[in-house]
CSV table of C-alpha atoms and ligand atoms in Angstrom, one decimal:
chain,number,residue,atom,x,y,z
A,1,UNK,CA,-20.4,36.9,-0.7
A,2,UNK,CA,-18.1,34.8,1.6
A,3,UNK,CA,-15.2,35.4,2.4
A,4,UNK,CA,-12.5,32.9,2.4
A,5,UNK,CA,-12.6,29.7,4.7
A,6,UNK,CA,-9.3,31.0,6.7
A,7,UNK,CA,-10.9,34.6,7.1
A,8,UNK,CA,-13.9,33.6,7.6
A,9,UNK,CA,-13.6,31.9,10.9
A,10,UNK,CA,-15.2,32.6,13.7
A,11,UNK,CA,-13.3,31.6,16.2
A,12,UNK,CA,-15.3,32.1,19.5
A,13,UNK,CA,-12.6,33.4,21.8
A,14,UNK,CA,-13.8,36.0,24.3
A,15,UNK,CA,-10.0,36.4,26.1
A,16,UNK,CA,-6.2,37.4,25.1
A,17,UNK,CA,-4.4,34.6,23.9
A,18,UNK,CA,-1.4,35.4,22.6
A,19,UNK,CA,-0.9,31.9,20.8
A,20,UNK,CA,-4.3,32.7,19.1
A,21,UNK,CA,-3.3,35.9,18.0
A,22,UNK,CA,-0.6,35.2,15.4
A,23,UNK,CA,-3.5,36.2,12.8
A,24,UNK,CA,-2.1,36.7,9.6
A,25,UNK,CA,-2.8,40.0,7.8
A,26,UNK,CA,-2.0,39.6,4.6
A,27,UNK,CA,-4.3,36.9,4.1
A,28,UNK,CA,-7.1,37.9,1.6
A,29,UNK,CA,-10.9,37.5,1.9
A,30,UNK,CA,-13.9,38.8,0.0
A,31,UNK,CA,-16.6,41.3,0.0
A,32,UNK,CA,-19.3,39.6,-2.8
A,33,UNK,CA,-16.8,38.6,-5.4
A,34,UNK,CA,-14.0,41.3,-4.7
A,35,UNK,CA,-11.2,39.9,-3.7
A,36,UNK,CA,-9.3,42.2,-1.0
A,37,UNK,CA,-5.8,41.0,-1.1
A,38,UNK,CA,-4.8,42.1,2.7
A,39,UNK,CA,-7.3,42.2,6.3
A,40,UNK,CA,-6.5,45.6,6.5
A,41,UNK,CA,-9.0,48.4,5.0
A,42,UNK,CA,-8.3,52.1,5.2
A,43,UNK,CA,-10.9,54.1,7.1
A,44,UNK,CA,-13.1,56.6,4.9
A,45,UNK,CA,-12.5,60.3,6.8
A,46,UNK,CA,-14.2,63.3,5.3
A,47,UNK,CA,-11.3,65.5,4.8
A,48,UNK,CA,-8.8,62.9,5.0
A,49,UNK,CA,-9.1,60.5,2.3
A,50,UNK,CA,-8.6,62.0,-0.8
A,51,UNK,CA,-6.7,59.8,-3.8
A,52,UNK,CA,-3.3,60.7,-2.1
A,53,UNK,CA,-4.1,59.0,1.2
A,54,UNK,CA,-5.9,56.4,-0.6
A,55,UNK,CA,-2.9,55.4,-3.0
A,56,UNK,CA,-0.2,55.4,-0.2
A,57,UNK,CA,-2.8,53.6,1.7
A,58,UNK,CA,-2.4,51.0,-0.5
A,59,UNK,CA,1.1,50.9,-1.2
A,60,UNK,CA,1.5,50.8,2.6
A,61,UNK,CA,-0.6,47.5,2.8
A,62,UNK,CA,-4.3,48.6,2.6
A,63,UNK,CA,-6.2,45.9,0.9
A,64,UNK,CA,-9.3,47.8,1.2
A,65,UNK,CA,-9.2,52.0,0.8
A,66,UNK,CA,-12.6,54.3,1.0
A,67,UNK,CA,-13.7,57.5,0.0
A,68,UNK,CA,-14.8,59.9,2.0
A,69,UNK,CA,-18.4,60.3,2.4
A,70,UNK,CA,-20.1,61.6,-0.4
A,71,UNK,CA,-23.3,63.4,-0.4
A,72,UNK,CA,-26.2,61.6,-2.7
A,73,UNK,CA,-28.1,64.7,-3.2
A,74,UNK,CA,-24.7,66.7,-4.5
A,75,UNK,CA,-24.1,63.8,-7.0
A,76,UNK,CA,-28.0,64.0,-8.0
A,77,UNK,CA,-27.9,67.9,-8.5
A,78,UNK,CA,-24.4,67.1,-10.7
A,79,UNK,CA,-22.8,69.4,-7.9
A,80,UNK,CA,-19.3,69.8,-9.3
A,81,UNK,CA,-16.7,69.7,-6.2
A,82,UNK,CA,-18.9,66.4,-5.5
A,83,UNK,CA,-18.5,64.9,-8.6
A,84,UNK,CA,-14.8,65.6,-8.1
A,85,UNK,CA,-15.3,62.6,-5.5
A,86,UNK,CA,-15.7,60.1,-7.9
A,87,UNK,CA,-12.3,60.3,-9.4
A,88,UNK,CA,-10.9,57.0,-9.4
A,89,UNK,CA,-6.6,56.4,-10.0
A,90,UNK,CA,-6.0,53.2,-11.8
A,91,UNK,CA,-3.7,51.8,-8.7
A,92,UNK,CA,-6.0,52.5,-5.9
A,93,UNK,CA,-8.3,49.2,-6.6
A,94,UNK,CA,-10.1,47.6,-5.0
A,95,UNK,CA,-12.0,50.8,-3.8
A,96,UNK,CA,-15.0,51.2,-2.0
A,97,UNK,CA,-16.8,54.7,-2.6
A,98,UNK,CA,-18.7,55.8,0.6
A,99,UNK,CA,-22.7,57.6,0.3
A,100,UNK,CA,-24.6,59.0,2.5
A,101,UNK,CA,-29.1,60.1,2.2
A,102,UNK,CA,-32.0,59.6,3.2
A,103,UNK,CA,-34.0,59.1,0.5
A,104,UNK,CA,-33.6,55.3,-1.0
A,105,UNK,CA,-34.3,56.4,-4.8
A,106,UNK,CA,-31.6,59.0,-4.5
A,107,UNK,CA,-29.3,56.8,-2.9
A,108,UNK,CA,-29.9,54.4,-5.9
A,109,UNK,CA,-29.2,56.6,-8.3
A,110,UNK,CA,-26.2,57.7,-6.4
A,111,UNK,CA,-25.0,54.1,-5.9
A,112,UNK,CA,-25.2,54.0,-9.9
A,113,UNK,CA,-23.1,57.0,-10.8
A,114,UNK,CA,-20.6,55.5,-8.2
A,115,UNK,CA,-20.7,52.1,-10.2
A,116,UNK,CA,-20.4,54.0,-13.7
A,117,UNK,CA,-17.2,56.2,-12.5
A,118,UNK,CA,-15.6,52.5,-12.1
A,119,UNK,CA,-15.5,51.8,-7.8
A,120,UNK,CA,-15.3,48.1,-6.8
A,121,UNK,CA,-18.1,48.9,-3.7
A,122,UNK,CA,-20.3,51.1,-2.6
A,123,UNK,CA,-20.6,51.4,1.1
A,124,UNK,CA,-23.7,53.3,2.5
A,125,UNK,CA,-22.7,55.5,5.6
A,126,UNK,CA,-25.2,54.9,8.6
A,127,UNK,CA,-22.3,56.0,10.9
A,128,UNK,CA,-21.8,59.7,10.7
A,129,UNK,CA,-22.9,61.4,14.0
A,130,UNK,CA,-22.2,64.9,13.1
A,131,UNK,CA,-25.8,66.9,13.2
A,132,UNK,CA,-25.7,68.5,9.6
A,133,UNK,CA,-25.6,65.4,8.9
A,134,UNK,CA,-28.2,63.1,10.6
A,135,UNK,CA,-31.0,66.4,10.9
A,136,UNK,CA,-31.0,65.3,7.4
A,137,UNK,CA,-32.3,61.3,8.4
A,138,UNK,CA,-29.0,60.2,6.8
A,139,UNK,CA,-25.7,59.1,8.7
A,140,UNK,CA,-26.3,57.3,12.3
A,141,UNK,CA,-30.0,58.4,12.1
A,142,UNK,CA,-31.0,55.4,9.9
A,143,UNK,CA,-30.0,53.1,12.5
A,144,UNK,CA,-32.9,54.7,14.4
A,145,UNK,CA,-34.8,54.3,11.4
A,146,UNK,CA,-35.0,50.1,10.5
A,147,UNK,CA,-37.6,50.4,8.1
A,148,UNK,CA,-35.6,53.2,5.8
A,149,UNK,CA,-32.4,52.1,6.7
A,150,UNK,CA,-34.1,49.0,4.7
A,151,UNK,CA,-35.6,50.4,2.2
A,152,UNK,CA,-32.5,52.0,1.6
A,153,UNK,CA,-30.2,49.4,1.2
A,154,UNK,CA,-32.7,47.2,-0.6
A,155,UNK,CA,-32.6,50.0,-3.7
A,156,UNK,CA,-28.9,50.5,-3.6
A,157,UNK,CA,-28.5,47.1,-3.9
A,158,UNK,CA,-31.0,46.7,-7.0
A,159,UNK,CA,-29.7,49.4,-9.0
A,160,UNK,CA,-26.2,48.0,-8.8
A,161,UNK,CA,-24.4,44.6,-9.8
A,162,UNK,CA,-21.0,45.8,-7.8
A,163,UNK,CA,-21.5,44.2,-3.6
A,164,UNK,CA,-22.6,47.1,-1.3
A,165,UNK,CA,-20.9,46.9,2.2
A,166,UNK,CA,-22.7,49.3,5.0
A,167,UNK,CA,-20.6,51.0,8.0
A,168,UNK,CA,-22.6,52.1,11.1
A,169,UNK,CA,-22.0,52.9,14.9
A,170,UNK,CA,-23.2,50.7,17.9
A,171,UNK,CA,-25.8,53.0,18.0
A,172,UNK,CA,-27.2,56.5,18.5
A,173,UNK,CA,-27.2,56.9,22.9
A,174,UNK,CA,-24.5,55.9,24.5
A,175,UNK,CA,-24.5,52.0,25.3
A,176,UNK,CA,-26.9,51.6,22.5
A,177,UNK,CA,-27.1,48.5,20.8
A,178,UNK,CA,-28.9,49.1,17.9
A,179,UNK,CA,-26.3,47.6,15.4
A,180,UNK,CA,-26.9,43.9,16.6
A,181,UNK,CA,-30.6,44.6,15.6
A,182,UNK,CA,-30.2,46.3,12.7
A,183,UNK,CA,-26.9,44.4,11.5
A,184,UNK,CA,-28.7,41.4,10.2
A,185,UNK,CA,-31.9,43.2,8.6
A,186,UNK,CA,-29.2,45.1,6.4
A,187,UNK,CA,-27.7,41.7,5.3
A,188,UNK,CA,-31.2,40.3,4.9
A,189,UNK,CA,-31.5,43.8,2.5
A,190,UNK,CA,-28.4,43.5,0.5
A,191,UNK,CA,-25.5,44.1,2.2
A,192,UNK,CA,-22.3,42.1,1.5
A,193,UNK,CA,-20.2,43.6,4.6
A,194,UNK,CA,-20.7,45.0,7.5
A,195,UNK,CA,-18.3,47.5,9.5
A,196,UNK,CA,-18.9,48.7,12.8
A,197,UNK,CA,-17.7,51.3,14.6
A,198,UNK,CA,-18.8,50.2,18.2
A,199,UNK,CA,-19.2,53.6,20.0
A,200,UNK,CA,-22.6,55.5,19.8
A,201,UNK,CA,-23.0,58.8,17.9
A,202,UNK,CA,-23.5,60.6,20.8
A,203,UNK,CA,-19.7,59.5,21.6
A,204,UNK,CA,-18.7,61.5,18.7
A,205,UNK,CA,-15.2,60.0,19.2
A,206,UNK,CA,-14.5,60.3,22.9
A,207,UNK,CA,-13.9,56.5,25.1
A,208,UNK,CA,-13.5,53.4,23.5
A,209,UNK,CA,-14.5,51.2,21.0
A,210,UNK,CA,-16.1,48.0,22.5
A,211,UNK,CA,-15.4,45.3,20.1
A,212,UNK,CA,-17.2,42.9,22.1
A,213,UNK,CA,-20.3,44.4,19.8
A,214,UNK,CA,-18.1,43.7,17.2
A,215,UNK,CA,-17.6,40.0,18.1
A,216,UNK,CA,-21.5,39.4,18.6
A,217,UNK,CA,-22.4,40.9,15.7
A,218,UNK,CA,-19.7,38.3,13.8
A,219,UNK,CA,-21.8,35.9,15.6
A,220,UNK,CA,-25.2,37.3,14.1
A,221,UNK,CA,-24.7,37.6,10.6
A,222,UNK,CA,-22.9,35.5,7.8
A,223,UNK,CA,-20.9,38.4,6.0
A,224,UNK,CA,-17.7,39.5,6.4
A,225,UNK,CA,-17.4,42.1,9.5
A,226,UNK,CA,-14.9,44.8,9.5
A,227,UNK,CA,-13.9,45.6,12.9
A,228,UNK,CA,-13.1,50.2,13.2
A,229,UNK,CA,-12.4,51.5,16.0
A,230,UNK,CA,-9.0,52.2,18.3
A,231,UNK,CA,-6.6,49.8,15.7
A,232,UNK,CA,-3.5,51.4,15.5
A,233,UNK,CA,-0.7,48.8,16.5
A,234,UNK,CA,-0.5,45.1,15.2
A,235,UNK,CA,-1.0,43.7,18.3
A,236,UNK,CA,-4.1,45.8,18.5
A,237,UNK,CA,-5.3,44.7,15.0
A,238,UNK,CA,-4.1,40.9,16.0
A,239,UNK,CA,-6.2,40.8,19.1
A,240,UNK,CA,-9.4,42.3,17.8
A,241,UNK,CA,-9.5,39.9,15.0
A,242,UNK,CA,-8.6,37.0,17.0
A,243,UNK,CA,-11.3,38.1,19.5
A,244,UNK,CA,-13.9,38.9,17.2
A,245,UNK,CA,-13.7,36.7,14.2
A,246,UNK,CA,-14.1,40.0,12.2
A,247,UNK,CA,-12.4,39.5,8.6
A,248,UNK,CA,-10.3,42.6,8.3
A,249,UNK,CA,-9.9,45.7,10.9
A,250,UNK,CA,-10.2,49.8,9.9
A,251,UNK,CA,-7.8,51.8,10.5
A,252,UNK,CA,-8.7,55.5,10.5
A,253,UNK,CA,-7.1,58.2,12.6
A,254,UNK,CA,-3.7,55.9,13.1
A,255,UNK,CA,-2.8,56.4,9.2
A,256,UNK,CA,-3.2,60.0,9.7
A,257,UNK,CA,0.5,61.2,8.5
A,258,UNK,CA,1.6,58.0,9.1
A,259,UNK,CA,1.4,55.3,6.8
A,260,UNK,CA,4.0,53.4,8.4
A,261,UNK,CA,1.5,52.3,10.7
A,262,UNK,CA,-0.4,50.6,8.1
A,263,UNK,CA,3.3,48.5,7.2
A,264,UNK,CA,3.4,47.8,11.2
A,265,UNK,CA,0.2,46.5,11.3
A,266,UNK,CA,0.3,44.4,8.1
A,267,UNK,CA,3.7,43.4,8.1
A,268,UNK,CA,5.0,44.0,11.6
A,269,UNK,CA,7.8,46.1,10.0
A,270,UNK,CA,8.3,48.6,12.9
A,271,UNK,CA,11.1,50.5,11.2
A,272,UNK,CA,10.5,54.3,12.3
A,273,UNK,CA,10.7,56.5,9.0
A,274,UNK,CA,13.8,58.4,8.5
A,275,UNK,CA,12.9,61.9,8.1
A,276,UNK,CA,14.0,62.4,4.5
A,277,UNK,CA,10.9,59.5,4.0
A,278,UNK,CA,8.8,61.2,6.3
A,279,UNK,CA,9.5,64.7,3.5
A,280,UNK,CA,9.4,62.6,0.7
A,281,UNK,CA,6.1,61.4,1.5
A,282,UNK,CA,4.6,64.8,2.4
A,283,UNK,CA,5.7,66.0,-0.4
A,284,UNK,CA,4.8,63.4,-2.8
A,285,UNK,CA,1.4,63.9,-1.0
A,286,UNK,CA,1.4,67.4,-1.2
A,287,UNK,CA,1.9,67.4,-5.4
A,288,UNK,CA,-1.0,64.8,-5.9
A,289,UNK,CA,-3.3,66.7,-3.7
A,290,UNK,CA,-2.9,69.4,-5.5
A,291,UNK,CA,-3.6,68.3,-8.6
A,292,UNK,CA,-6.4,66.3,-7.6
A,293,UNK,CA,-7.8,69.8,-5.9
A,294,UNK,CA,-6.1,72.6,-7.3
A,295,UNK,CA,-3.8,74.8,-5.7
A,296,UNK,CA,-5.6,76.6,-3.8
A,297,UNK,CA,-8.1,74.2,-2.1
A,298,UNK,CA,-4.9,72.1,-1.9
A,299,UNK,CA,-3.6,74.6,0.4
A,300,UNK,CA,-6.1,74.7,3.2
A,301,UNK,CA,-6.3,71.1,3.4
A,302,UNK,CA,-2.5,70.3,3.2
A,303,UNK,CA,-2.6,72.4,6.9
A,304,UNK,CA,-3.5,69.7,9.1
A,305,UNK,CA,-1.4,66.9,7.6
A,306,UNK,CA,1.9,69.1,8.2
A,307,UNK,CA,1.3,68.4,12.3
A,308,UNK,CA,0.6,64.6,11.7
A,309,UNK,CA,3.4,64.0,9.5
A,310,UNK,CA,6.1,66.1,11.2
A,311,UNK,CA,4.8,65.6,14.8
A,312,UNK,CA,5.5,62.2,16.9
A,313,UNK,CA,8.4,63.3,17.8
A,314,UNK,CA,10.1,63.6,13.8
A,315,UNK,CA,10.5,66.9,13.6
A,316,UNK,CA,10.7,70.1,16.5
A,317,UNK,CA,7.5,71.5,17.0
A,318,UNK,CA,8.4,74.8,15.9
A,319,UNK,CA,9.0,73.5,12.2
A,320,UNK,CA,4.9,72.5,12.1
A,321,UNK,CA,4.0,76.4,13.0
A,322,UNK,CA,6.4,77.9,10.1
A,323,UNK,CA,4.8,75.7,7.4
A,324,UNK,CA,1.4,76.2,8.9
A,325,UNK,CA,2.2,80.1,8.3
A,326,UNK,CA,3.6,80.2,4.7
A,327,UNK,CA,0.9,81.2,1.9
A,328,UNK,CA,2.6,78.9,-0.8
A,329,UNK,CA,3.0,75.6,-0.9
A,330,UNK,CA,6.2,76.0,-3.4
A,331,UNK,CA,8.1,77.7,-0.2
A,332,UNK,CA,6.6,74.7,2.1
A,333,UNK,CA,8.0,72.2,-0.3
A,334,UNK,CA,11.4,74.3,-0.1
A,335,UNK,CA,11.5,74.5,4.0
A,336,UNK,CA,11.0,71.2,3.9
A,337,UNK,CA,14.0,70.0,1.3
A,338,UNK,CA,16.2,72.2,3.3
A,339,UNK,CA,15.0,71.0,6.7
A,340,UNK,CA,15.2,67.1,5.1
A,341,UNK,CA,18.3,67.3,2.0
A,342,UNK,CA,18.1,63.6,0.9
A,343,UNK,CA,15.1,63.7,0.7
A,344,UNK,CA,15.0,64.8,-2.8
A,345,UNK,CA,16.3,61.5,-3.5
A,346,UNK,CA,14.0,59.5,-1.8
A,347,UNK,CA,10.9,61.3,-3.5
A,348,UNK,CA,13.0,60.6,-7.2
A,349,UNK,CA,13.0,57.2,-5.5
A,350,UNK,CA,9.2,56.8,-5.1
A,351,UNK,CA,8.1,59.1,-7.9
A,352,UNK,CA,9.7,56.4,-10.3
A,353,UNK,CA,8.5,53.2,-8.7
A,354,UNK,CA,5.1,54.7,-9.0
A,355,UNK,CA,2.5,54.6,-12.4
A,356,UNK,CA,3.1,57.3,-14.3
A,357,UNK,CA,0.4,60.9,-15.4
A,358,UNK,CA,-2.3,60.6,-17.4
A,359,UNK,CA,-3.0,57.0,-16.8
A,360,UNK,CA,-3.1,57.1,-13.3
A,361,UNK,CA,-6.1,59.7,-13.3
A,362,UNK,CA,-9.1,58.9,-15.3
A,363,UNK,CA,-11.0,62.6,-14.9
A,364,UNK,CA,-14.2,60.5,-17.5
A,365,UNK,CA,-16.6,61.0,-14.3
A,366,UNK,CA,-16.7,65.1,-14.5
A,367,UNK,CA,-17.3,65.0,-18.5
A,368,UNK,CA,-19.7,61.8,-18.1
A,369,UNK,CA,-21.5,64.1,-16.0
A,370,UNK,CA,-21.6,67.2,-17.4
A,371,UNK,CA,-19.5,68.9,-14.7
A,372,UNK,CA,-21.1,71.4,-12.0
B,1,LIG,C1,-11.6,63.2,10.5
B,1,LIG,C2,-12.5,62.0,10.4
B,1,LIG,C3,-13.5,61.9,9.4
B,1,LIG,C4,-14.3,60.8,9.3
B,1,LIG,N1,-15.1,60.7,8.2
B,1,LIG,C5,-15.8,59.5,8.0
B,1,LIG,C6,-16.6,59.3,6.8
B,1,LIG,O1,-16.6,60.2,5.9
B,1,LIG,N2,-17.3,58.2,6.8
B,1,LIG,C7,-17.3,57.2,7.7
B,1,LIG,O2,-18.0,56.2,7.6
B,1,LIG,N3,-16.5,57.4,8.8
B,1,LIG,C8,-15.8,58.5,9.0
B,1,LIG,N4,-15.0,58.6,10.1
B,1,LIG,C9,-14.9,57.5,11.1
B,1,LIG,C10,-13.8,56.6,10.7
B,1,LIG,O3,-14.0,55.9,9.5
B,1,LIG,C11,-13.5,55.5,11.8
B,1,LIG,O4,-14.7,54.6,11.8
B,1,LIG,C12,-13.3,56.1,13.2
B,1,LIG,O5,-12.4,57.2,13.1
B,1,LIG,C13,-12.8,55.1,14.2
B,1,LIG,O6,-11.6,54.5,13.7
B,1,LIG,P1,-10.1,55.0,14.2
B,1,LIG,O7,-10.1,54.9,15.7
B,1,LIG,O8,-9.1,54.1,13.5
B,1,LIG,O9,-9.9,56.4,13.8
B,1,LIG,C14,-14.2,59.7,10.2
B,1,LIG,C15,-13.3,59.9,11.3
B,1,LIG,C16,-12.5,61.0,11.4
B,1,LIG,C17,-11.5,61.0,12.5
């Protein structure tokens, strides 16, 4: 439940010293007896982190890498496309899967399915501020809510033997903060891990994270803190940690179609991709989503990743608006090859340093289930 001596200290300093901040990142630490080989976790994003982004999350450094939230009540109706969440590739451990409810027996029985389908954590959303969501009393609402929020974490963490980590917000209003009240009653409940996300719901994701919550709620509670919100540099992800004692830092929108960022923060390798890797990956990407979703959910949700891989300056913006355009991803995959030529090379590169078919997927959760 603690995490290792070196990661685990708190080191009480409330200004930017850049002597303090040589932190090292690929230092490991633990959530309950998980060991997370690196401080840096991949954020969950609905959307966004499917197995693809997960995998390259870790071969770019992750230590940590989420699912995106996953709705109890779809995995206790046997909901098919929600199911499909808890597909787990061999080489994306240690993963957390993320759920989200209301109800605490659900949420058990959720928590449960998510330990059968083989995750290393299950990490209970009391974070999302998006109203379908929190109408429902689940997401940020709970942190209104003590007594459930509780309750809830209390049954998850009875009807499982894998550690349960729990994300939240500051708060629900603007300069709310809720989390340093609730933060501790969750641990007192179960949790093994905190993360916070210091902005309030009602920020959606607009100003800044203050991570001096973050550094007072490291000071309240004796489990590891991860520290999300804003991290998208090393020196960024040096500083917080230094200044808050957190044991690890989140990156979320930063890794978006750049997973270079996650080397740069880990490593400090600053190298800017060549654009036959930035194709490769996007590609490689492209052929794992769609067999994890199928063609043609594959190519809705492959849109928004062409402007975050091909934007920041690697490619002319025009290029982003003709892929965005084509019906089929074959003819994306072939503008791309002919915008990027060696970039067939780097791909055969990649596709051979990585574990192979059938053994990377293991599809037992659908049939376990009985499917939709
Ligand atoms: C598109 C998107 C989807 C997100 N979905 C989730 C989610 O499913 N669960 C969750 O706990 N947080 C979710 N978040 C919040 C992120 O995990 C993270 O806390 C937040 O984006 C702040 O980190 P960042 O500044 O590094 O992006 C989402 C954020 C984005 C941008």
């Amino acid at each position: 439940m603690v995490p290792s001596p070196s990661a685990n200290v708190k080191p009480r300093i409330h200004g930017y010293d850049s002597a303090l901040m040589q932190v090292d990142l690929r230092e490991s630490w633990r959530i309950g007896d998980v060991e997370i080989p690196s401080r840096l976790v991949l954020a969950p994003m609905a959307g966004v982190s499917v197995q693809a982004f997960r995998r390259q999350g870790r071969r770019f450094g992750a230590g940590l890498v989420c699912s995106e939230m996953v709705s109890c009540a779809g995995l206790s109706y046997k909901n098919e496309r929600t199911l499909g969440y808890l597909r787990i590739a061999a080489d994306e451990h240690p993963l957390a899967v993320q759920i989200f409810g209301a109800e605490p027996g659900v949420m058990a029985e959720a928590a449960r399915m998510v330990e059968d389908a083989g995750a290393d954590i299950v990490d209970i959303n009391f974070g999302c501020p998006v109203r379908k969501v929190t109408k429902t009393g689940a997401g940020a609402h709970c942190l209104e809510e003590p007594a459930r929020a509780c309750a809830i974490v209390e049954a998850v963490a009875n009807a499982i033997s894998l550690p349960l980590s729990v994300k939240m917000r500051r708060g629900l209003a603007n300069g709310s903060r809720t989390c340093l009240e609730i933060g501790p009653q969750l641990v007192d409940a179960g949790a093994a891990s905190l993360t916070l996300h210091p902005r309030s719901a009602k920020q959606m994701y607009t100003g800044e994270a203050d991570h001096s919550l973050t550094a007072e709620l490291v000071e309240l509670v004796d489990v590891p803190v991860i520290a999300s919100g804003d991290i998208t540099s090393r020196a960024r992800a040096q500083a917080v940690l230094a200044t808050t004692g957190a044991a690890a830092v989140m990156v979320g929108r930063g890794a978006q179609g750049n997973p270079w960022a996650l080397r740069e923060i880990v490593d400090g390798d600053d190298t800017e991709p060549s654009r036959e890797e930035v194709v490769a990956e996007l590609v490689l990407f492209m052929r794992e989503t769609v067999r994890e979703l199928g063609e043609q959910r594959a190519t809705g949700f492959l849109k928004k990743f062409y402007g975050w891989y091909l934007g920041r300056g690697r490619f002319p913006r025009p290029f982003k608006q003709e892929l965005v355009q084509l019906q089929a991803l074959d003819e994306v995959e072939q503008r791309l090859f002919a915008a990027a030529p060696g970039a067939r090379f780097v791909l055969e590169r990649l596709q051979d340093e990585l574990p192979q078919g059938e053994e990377v997927l293991l599809d037992l959760p659908i049939s376990i289930y009985g499917g939709g």
